[in-house]
Every structure is written in structure tokens, then in C-alpha cells.
Short mmCIF file of C-alpha atoms (C1' of nucleotides) in Angstrom, two decimals:
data_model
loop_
_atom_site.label_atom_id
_atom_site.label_comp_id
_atom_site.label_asym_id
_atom_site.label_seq_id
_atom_site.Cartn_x
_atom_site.Cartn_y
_atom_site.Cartn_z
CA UNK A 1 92.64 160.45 170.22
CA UNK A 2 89.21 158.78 171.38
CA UNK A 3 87.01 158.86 168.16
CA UNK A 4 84.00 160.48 170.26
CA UNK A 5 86.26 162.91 171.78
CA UNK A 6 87.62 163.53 167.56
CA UNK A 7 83.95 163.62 166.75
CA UNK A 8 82.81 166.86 169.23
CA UNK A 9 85.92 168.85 168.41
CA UNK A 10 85.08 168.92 164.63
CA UNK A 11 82.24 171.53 166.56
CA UNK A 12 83.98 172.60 169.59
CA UNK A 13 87.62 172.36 171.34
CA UNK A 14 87.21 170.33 174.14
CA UNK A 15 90.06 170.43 177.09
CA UNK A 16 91.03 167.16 179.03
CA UNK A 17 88.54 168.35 182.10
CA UNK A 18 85.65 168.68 179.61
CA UNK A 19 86.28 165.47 177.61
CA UNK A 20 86.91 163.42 181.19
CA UNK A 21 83.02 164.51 181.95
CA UNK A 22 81.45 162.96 179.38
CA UNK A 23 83.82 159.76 179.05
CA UNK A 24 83.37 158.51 182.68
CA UNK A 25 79.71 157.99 180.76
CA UNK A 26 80.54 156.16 178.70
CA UNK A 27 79.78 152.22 177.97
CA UNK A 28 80.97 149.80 174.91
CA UNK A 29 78.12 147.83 173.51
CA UNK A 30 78.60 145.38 170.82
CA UNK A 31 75.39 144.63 168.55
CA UNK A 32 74.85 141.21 166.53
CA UNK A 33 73.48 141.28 163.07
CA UNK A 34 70.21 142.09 163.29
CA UNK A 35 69.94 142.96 167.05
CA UNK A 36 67.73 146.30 168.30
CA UNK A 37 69.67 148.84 170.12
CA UNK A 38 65.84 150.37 171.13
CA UNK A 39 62.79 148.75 171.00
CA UNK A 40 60.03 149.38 168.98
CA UNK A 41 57.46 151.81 170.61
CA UNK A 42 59.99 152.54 173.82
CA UNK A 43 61.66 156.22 173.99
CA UNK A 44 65.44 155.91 172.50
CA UNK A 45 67.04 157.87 175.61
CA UNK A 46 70.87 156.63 174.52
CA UNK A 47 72.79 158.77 171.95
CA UNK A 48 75.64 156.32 171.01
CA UNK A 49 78.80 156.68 168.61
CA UNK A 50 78.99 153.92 165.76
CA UNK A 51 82.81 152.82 166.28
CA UNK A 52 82.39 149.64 163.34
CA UNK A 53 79.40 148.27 161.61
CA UNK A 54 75.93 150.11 160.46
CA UNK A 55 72.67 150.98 161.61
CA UNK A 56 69.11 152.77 160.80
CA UNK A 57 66.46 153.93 162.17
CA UNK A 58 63.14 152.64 160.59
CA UNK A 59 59.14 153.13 161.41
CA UNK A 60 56.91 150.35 161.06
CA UNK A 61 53.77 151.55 159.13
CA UNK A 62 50.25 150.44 160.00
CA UNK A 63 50.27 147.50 157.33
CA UNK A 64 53.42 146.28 158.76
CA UNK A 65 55.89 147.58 156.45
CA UNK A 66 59.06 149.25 157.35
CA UNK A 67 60.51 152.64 156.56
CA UNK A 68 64.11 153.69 157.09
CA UNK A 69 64.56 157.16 157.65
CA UNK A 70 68.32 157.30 158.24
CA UNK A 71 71.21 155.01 158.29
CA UNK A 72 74.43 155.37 160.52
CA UNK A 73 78.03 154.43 159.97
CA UNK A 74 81.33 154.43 161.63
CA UNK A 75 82.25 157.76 163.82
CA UNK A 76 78.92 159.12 163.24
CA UNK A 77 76.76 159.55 166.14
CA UNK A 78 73.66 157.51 166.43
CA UNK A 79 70.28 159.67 167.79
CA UNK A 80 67.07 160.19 167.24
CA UNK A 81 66.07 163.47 168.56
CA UNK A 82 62.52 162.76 168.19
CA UNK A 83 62.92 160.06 170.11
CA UNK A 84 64.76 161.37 172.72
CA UNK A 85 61.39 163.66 173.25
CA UNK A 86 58.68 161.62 171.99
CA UNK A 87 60.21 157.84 171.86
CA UNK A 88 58.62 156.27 168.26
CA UNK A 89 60.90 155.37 166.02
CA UNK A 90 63.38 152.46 166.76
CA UNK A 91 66.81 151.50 165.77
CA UNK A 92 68.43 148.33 164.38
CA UNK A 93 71.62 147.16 163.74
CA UNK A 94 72.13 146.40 159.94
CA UNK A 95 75.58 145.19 160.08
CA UNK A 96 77.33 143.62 164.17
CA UNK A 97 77.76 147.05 165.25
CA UNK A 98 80.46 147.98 168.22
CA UNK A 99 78.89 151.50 169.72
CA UNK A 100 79.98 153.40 172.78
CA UNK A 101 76.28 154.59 174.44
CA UNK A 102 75.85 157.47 176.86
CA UNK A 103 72.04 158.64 177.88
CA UNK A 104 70.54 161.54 176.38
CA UNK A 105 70.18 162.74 180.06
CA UNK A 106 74.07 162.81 180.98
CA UNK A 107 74.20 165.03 178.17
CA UNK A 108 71.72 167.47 179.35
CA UNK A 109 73.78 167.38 182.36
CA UNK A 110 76.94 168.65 180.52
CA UNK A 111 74.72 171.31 178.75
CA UNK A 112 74.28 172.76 181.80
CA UNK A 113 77.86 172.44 183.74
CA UNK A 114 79.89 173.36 180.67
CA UNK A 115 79.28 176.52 178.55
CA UNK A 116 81.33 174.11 175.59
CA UNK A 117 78.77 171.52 175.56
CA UNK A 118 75.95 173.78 175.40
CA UNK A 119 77.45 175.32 172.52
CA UNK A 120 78.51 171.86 171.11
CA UNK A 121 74.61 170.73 171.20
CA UNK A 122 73.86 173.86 169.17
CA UNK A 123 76.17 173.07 166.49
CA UNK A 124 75.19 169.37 166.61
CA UNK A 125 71.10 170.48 166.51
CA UNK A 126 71.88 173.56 163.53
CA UNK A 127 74.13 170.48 161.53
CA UNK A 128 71.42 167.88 161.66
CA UNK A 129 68.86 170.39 160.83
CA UNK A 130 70.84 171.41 157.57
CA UNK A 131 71.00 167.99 156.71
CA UNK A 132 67.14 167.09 157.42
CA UNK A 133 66.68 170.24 155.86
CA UNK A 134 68.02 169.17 152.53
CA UNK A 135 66.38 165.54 152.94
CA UNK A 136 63.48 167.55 153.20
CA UNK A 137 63.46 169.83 150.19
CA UNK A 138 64.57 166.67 148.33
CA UNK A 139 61.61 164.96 148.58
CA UNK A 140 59.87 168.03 147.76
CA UNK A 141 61.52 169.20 144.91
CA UNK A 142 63.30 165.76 142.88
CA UNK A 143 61.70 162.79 141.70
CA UNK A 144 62.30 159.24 142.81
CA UNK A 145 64.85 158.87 140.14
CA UNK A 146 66.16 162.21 140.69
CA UNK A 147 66.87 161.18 144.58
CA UNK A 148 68.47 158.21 143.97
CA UNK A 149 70.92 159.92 141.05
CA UNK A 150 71.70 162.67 143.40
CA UNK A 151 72.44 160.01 146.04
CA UNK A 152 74.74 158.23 143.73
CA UNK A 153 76.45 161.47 142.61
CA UNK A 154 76.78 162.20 146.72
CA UNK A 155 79.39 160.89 148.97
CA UNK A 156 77.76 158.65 150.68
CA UNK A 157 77.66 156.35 147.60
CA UNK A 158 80.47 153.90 149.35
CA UNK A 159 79.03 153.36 152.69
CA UNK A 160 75.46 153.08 150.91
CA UNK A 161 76.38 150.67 148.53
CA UNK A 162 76.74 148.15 151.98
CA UNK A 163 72.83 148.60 152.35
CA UNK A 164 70.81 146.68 151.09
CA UNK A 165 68.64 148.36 148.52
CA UNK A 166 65.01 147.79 150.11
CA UNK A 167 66.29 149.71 152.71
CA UNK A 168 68.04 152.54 150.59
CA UNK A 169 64.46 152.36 148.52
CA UNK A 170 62.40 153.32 151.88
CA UNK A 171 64.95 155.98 152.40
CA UNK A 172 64.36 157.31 149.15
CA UNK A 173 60.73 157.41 149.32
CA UNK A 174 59.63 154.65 147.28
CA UNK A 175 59.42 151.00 146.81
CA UNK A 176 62.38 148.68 146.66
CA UNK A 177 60.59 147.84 143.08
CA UNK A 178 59.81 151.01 141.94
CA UNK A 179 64.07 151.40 142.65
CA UNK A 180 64.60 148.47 140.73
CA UNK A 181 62.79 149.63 138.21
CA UNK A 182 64.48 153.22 138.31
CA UNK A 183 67.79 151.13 138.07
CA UNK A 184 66.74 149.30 135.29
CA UNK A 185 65.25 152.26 133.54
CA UNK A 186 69.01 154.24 133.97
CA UNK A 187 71.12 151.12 132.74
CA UNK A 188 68.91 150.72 129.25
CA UNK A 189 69.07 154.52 128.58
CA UNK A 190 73.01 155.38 129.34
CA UNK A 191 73.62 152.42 126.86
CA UNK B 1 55.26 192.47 176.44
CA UNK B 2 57.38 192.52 172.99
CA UNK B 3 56.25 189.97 170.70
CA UNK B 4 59.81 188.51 170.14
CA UNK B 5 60.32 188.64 174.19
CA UNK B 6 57.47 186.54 174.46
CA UNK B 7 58.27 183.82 171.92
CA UNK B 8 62.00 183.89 173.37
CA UNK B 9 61.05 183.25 176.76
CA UNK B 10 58.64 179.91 175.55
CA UNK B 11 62.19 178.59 175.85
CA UNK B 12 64.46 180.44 178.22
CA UNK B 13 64.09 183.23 180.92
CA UNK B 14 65.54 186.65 179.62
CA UNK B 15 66.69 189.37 181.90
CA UNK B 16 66.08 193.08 181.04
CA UNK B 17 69.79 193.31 180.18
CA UNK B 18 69.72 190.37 178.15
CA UNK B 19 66.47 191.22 176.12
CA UNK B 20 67.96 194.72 175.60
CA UNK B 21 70.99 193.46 173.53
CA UNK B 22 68.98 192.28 171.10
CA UNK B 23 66.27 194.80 171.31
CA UNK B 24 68.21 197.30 170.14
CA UNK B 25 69.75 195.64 167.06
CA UNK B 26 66.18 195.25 165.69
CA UNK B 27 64.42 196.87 162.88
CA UNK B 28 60.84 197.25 161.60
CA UNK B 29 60.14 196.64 158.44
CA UNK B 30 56.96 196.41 156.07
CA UNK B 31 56.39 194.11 152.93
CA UNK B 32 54.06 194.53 150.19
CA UNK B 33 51.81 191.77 149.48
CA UNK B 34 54.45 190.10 147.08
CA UNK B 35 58.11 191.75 147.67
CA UNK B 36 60.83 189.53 148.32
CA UNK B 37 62.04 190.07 151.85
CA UNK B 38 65.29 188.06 150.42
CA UNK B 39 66.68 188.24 146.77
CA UNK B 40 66.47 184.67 145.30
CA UNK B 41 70.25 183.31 144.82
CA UNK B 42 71.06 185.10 147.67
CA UNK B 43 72.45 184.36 150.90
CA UNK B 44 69.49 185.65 152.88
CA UNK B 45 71.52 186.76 156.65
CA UNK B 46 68.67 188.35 158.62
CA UNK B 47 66.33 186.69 160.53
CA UNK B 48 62.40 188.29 161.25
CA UNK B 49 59.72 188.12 163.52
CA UNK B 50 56.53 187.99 161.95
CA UNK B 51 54.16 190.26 163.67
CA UNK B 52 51.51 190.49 161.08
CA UNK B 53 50.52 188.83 157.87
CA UNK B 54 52.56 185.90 155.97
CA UNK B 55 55.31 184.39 154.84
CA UNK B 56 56.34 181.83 152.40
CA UNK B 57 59.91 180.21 151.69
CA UNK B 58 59.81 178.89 148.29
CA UNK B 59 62.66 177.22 145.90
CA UNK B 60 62.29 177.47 141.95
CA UNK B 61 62.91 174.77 140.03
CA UNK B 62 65.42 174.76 136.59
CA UNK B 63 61.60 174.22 134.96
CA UNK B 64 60.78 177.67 136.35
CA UNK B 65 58.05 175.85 138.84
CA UNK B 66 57.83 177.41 142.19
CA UNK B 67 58.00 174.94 145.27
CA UNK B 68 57.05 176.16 148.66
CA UNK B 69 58.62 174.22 151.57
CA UNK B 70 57.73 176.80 154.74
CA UNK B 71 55.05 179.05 155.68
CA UNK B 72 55.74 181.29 158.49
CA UNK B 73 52.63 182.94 160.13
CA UNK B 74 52.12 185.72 163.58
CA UNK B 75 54.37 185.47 166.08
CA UNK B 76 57.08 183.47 164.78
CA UNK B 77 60.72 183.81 163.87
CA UNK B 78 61.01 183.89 159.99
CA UNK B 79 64.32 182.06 159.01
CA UNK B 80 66.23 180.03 157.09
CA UNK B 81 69.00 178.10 158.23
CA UNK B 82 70.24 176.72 154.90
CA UNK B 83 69.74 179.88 153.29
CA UNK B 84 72.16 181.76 156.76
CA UNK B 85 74.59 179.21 155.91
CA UNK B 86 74.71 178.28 152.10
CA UNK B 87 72.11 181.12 151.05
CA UNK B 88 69.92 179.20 148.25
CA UNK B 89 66.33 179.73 148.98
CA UNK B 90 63.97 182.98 148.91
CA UNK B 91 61.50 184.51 150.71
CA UNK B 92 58.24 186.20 149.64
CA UNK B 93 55.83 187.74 151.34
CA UNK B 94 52.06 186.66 151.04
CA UNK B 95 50.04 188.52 152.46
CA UNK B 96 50.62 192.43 153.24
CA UNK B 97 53.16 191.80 156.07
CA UNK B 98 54.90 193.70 158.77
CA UNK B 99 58.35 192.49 160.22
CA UNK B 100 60.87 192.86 163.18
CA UNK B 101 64.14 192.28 161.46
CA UNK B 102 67.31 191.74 163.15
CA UNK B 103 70.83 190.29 161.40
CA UNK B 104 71.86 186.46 162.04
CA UNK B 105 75.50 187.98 162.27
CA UNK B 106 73.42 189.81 165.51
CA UNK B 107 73.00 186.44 166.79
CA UNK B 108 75.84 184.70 166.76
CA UNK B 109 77.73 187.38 169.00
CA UNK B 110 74.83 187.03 171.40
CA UNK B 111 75.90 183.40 171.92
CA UNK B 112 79.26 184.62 172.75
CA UNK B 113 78.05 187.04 175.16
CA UNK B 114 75.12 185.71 176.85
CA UNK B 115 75.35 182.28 178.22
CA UNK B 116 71.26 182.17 177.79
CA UNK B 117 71.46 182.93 174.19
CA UNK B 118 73.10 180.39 173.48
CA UNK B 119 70.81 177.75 175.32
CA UNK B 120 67.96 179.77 173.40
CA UNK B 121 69.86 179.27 170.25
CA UNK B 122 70.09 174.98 170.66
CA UNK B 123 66.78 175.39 171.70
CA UNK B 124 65.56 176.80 168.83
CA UNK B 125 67.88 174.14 166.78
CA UNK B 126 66.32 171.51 168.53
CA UNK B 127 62.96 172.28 167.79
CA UNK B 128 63.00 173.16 164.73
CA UNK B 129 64.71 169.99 163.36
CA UNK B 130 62.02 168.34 165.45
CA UNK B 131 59.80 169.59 162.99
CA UNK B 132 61.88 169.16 160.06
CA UNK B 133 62.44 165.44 161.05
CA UNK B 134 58.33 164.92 161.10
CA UNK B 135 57.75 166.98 157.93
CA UNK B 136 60.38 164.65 156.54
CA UNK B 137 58.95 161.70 157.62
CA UNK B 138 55.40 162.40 156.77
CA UNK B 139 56.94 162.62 153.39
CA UNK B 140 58.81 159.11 153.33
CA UNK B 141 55.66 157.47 155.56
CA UNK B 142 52.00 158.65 154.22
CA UNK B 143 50.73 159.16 150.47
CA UNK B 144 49.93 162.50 149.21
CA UNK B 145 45.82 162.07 150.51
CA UNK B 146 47.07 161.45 153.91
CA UNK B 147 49.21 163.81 154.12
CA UNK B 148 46.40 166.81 153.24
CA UNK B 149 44.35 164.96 156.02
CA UNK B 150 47.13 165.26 158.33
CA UNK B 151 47.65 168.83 157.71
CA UNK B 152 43.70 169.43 157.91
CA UNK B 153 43.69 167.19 161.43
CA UNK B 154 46.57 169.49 162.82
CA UNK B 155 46.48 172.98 164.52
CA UNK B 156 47.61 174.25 161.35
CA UNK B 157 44.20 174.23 159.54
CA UNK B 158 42.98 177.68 160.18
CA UNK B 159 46.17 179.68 159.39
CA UNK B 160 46.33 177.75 156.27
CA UNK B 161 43.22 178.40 154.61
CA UNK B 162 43.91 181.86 154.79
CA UNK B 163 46.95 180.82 151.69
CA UNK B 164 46.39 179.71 148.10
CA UNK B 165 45.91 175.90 147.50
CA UNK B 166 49.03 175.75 145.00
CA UNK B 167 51.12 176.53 147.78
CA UNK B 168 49.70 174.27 150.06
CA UNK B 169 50.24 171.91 147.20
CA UNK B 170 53.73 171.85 147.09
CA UNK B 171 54.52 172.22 150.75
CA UNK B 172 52.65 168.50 150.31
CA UNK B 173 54.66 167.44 147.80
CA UNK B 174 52.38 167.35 145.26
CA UNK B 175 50.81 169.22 142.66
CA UNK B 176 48.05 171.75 142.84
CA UNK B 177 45.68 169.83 139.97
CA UNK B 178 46.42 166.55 141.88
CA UNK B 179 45.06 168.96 145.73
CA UNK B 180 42.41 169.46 143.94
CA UNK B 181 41.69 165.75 142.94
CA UNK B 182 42.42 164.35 146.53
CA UNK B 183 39.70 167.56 147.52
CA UNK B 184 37.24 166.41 144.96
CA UNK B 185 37.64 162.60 145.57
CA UNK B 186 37.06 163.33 149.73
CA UNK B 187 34.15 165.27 149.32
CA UNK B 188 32.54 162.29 147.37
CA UNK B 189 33.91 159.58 149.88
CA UNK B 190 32.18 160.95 152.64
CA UNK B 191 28.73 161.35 151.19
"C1'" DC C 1 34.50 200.62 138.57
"C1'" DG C 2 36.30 197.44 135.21
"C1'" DG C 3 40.06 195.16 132.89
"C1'" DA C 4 43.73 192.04 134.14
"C1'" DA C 5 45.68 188.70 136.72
"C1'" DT C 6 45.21 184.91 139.86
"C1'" DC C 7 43.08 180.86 141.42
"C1'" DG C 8 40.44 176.39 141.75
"C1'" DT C 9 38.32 172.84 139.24
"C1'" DT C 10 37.75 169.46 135.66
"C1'" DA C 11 39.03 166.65 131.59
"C1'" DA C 12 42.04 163.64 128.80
"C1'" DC C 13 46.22 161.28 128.02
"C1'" DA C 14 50.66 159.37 129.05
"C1'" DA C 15 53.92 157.98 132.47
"C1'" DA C 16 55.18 156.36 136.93
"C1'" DC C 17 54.16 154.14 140.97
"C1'" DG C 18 52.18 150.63 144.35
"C1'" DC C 19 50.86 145.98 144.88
"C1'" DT C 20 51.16 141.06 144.29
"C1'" DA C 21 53.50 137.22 142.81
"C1'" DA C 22 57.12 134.33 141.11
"C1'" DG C 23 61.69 133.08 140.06
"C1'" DA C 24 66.80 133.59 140.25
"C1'" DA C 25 70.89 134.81 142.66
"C1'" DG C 26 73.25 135.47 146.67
"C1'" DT C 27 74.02 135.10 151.83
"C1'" DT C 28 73.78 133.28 156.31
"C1'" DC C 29 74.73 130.06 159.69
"C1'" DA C 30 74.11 125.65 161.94
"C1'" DT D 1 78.80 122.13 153.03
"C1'" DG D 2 73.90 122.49 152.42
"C1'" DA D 3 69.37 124.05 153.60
"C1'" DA D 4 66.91 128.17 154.92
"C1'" DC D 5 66.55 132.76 154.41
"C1'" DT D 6 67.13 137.17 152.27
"C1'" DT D 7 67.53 140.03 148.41
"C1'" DC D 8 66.98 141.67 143.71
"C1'" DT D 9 64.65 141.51 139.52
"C1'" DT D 10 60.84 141.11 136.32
"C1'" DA D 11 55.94 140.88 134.99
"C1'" DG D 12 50.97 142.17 134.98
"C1'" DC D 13 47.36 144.94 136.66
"C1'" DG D 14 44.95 148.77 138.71
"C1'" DT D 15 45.47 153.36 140.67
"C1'" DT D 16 47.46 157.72 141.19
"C1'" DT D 17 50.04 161.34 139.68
"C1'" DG D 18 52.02 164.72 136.29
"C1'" DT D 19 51.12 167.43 132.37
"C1'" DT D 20 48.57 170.38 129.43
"C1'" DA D 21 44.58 172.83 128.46
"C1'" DA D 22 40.24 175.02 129.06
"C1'" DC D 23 36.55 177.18 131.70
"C1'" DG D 24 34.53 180.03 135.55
"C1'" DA D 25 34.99 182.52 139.63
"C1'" DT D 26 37.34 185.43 142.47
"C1'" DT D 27 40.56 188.94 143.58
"C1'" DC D 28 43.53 192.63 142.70
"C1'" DC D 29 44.65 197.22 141.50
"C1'" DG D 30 44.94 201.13 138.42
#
DNA sequence: CGGAATCGTTAACAAACGCTAAGAAGTTCA
DNA sequence: TGAACTTCTTAGCGTTTGTTAACGATTCCG
């Protein structure tokens, strides 16, 4: 089964008509280390599936410095809604990254000729909003040390532990050496 | 015009057939100024239009502190998609505040039915994660300070000053003696 | 109306964080 | 393989925040 095809029936069943509509979309891109798949500053209008490699999506402050909001792996799919609408943020590939990209606008297309995609972009909008959701109330309720223990204790401890940690820092929050510190704080008191 | 008619149709067109499958399933209902429209712990499965008065959606934490991530004001759809799904958070009313309450359950069966439901229902999705997503990124991007200026730059301003600064403290992130520091040190700033 | 509860501010202290800088360890890639 | 680059850690310093507590002012409600 084609992993993007695997990917949108974990929401919806999708028959061999539907799938064919959005697959004819659909182009391979391969990313090198450190390549963008959007540019800084230019709308993101691609929604791509992350076949091998990693990637995140980052915002470059005023003084320069970068903050990564989310990070992407394998079979996951790779969008930034407020870029889609908006265009800010930009992505970069972490790790050489092999995607499969189809516009945002194809997909608005499918929203309205199939009643299943519709539904599909529900589900996908109501899963990432959980998830933001959470991110959200994180930051609100747990401190920086809190984050990053509940991150460890999570299941994306694996795939995270590819990252490097300025990045995973900015993700939680805070500085890659205020995470350092954290980690060197948690090491001297479980001893 | 209903009030919920009107804020359904900011996204899609209803037809008096379509409206009136919902409008029936709806109830009134009045708060006092600080019942609970949803038991904390509880899954809370109905969502609510506000049509007077205030909302807030608050979590507690183990320490007993209260930490308010949402307010909902007039005219807009009180709920919580966590708390439909996984049923953690709680919801108090504020202010005196009157209600138009219809089940989640209700909902879901208009997606089945009604083609435009469910459009309205990824639209809905969509934009609120679109929110989410910038509240969360305020959070990882600006310090506390810039954050209250934010909120007092945005459209936001006037319904907020109508609620009590601790609340506004933690929907920042912060806590209410530290508001009132970043208040204190802006007054003398500007000079 | 008047007691009780809530709310905002300020102070003092300790803890944590941001910033800058420097050095060590590891990685990349020509 | 080796030089350049990146990453992680540690240190010192100043700032901000959290915490606790106390004091007025306001608001609520019997």
C-alpha cells in the first residue's frame, strides 16, 4: 500500500477512484541536508508526506535567532496550516529528506469533489488541533524542566533523540543552555 | 437572525432545512456568575453559544493553582475539543452568563447528514487550530512583557478588561504578581 | 447597608533563565 | 584523512520570574 494512501485511511477509507485523485498529484522530491523545502517569508502552499529523513518548521526572530515549532518524521505529513493562509514560517530539512509534495490547492479541490476528503480534512484539522492543543496547555501549565521530562517520558523520545538539542530546546521554549542546564540539573539529582 | 445562524454562516451558507436540524436540538441555558457549565474531571460533551456574558476554560494544577487557557466572550461557540474527546478540562462561568447549548454527539450526526456541516465542521477545525498554532507560538517566540503588549495591541483589548488580571495572567503564561510587575514597569518606561 | 471575599499592587528573597563567551567533543565533507 | 564546522557543556553576570506575605481598594451578597 502507498504510505500516503496508509496515512489518510488511518482517518477515512479511501476506494481506488478516490486515492487515484489525489496520486495523479503527486511529485517525489528529494531534500539534501540542510536544503529549504519553503523559503523564508514566501507562503508554504505544498503539504508533502515525509517518506525518509526529518524536518521542522522554525521562525526566525527579530535578533536573528531561530525557533522550531515542530519537527516532522517519516509517514507524517509535513504542513503548516498557517502558512498555507498567511505564508510566515518556513521549513527545513534537518536530515536528506525524500517527500512526495502535492499543493495545498489540489487538496481544496478534492474537498470539494469528494464528500471523503472533506471529511478526511476535518479529522486531519480536529487531530492537529488536539495536538497543538496540548503543546499549548504545556507551555502554560509545566515548567521548562517539566516539558522536557514529559517529552522524554512521551513517545516521541526515539525519533527526538536524532535532533539535535538546540533545536529540541527552541521547541521546548527555552534556550539550548538553559536545556543543558536542565539536563545537568536531572543527572546530579537521580544519582 | 439567530445568533448561532449568523456565526455559522461566517463560514458556510445554511439552508432553512439545514439550520433547522440543529435548531431544534438546542437548549437555553443560564449560568450564575461562577457555576461550572462542565464538572471538572469530566468529559464535558456539549458545545454552547455564548450569547451573553463570559466564559473561561481553566485547568487546575496538582498544586491546587488554577490556569486559564481560553476565554470565550458574545457570539461565539464555547468548546473544548480536548475536553469532547479525552474530557480533562472545565468550564466556569465569569460573568452572569446566558447560553445556547446543544450536544457534540448533535454534531457529529449532522456531518453525516448534511454535506455542509461537515465543511462547517473542518472549517471550524481549521480555524481554530489557526489560533491555537499562534497562541502557541507567541508562547515559544516572545517573553512574557511582549506577550501582554501583544494582547493589549490586538482586538482583544476591550473584551478583556472586562476579566480579572489573574486570569489574564495565566492565559499569558505567567503569574498574576509578575502582570502586575510588567504593568508597573510599562507605566514607568513610558514617562 | 456592612461584613466577607476578591482583587491588584508592592516588597523581599531565592531560584531559574537569558546572554555572552570559551573550550571540548563530535560531525561533515572535500 | 584532515580541516572546517557544528554541537554540547560549563561558567559568570545581570535580569526576570516565582513564591510568600502584607496592605488597601473594590466588589459581592446576605
Amino acid at each position: 500500500m502507498h504510505p500516503l494512501r496508509t496515512y489518510i485511511q488511518r482517518f477515512v477509507p479511501l476506494t481506488d477512484a478516490e486515492w487515484a485523485a489525489l496520486e495523479t498529484s503527486l511529485q517525489p522530491r528529494k531534500l539534501a541536508r540542510k536544503a529549504h523545502f519553503a523559503r523564508i517569508g514566501e507562503p508554504a502552499s505544498d503539504i508533502a508526506l515525509v517518506v525518509s529523513g526529518a524536518c521542522r518548521l522554525y521562525y526566525v526572530r527579530p535578533d536573528g535567532e531561530e525557533i522550531t515549532t515542530y519537527f516532522f518524521f517519516e509517514n507524517h505529513l509535513m504542513a503548516s496550516y498557517s502558512s498555507c493562509l498567511s505564508g510566515q514560517p518556513s521549513r527545513l530539512a534537518l536530515e536528506p529528506t525524500e517527500l512526495l509534495v502535492f499543493p495545498y490547492a489540489r487538496l481544496r479541490q478534492l474537498y470539494d469533489e469528494f464528500p471523503v476528503y472533506e471529511r478526511f480534512g476535518r479529522l486531519l484539522a480536529e487531530y492537529h488541533l488536539l495536538g497543538t492543543d496540548e503543546r499549548m496547555t504545556e507551555l502554560l501549565l509545566l515548567s521548562p524542566e517539566q516539558r522536557y521530562q514529559t517529552l522524554l517520558a512521551s513517545t516521541k523520545t526515539k525519533i527526538m533523540a536524532r535532533i539535535p538539542q538546540r533545536y529540541v530546546a527552541s521547541y521546548l521554549g527555552i534556550t539550548p543552555v538553559s536545556l543543558s542546564r536542565i539536563r545537568a540539573r536531572m543527572a546530579t539529582e537521580s544519582s
